[in-house]
Amino acid sequence: YFEQLVKAKRLKHFHPTLDWNVSNASIRTDSNDNATVSKKNSGGLVDGLTAAIIGLSRAMVAEQVRGPYFMRL
């Protein structure tokens, strides 16, 4: 889902470190079509990107609570 948001240009951020993490990352798919973030072809970090993906996945499965930080994707 994260990749779809990026390709549809629906994910907006203004953080240079996340830009750097994305430039270091590639997507690796296994035989079951499970996608993972890989930094195999680069020496840089992908930790911020991984944290963003985990955060989005947690938000998707969490009970919808509307508060001051609620944002509709």
Coordinates of C-alpha atoms in Angstrom, one line a residue:
Y1 CA 0.0 0.0 0.0
F2 CA 2.9 2.4 0.8
E3 CA 4.3 1.9 -2.7
Q4 CA 0.9 2.6 -4.2
L5 CA 0.7 5.9 -2.2
V6 CA 4.1 6.9 -3.5
K7 CA 3.3 6.1 -7.1
A8 CA 0.0 7.9 -6.9
K9 CA 1.8 10.9 -5.4
R10 CA -0.6 10.8 -2.4
L11 CA 2.2 10.6 0.1
K12 CA 3.7 14.0 0.9
H13 CA 6.6 14.7 3.2
F14 CA 9.2 17.3 3.5
H15 CA 12.0 15.5 5.2
P16 CA 15.4 15.3 3.5
T17 CA 16.5 12.2 5.5
L18 CA 13.5 10.3 4.3
D19 CA 14.4 11.3 0.7
W20 CA 17.9 9.9 1.3
N21 CA 16.4 6.7 2.8
V22 CA 14.2 6.2 -0.2
S23 CA 17.1 6.8 -2.6
N24 CA 19.0 4.0 -0.8
A25 CA 16.1 1.5 -1.0
S26 CA 14.9 -1.1 -3.4
I27 CA 12.0 -3.5 -3.1
R28 CA 12.7 -7.2 -3.0
T29 CA 9.9 -9.7 -3.6
D30 CA 10.0 -13.3 -2.6
S31 CA 8.3 -16.3 -4.2
N32 CA 5.0 -15.6 -2.3
D33 CA 4.9 -12.0 -3.5
N34 CA 5.9 -10.6 -0.1
A35 CA 7.7 -7.3 -0.6
T36 CA 10.5 -6.1 1.7
V37 CA 12.7 -3.0 1.7
S38 CA 16.3 -3.8 0.8
K39 CA 19.5 -1.8 0.9
K40 CA 21.5 -4.5 -0.7
N41 CA 22.7 -2.4 -3.7
S42 CA 23.6 0.7 -1.6
G43 CA 25.6 1.5 1.4
G44 CA 23.1 3.9 2.9
L45 CA 20.4 3.5 5.5
V46 CA 16.7 2.8 5.0
D47 CA 15.6 3.0 8.7
G48 CA 13.4 6.1 8.3
L49 CA 11.6 4.5 5.3
T50 CA 11.1 1.3 7.2
A51 CA 9.7 3.2 10.2
A52 CA 7.3 5.1 7.9
I53 CA 6.0 1.8 6.4
I54 CA 5.5 0.2 9.8
G55 CA 3.8 3.3 11.1
L56 CA 1.4 3.3 8.1
S57 CA 0.7 -0.4 8.6
R58 CA -0.1 0.1 12.3
A59 CA -2.4 3.0 11.4
M60 CA -4.3 0.9 8.9
V61 CA -5.1 -1.9 11.4
A62 CA -5.7 0.3 14.4
E63 CA -9.2 1.2 15.5
Q64 CA -10.1 4.5 13.9
V65 CA -9.9 7.2 16.5
R66 CA -10.6 10.7 15.5
G67 CA -8.5 13.3 17.2
P68 CA -6.4 16.3 16.5
Y69 CA -3.9 14.3 14.5
F70 CA -6.4 12.3 12.4
M71 CA -5.7 12.5 8.7
R72 CA -7.8 10.9 6.0
L73 CA -5.6 9.2 3.3

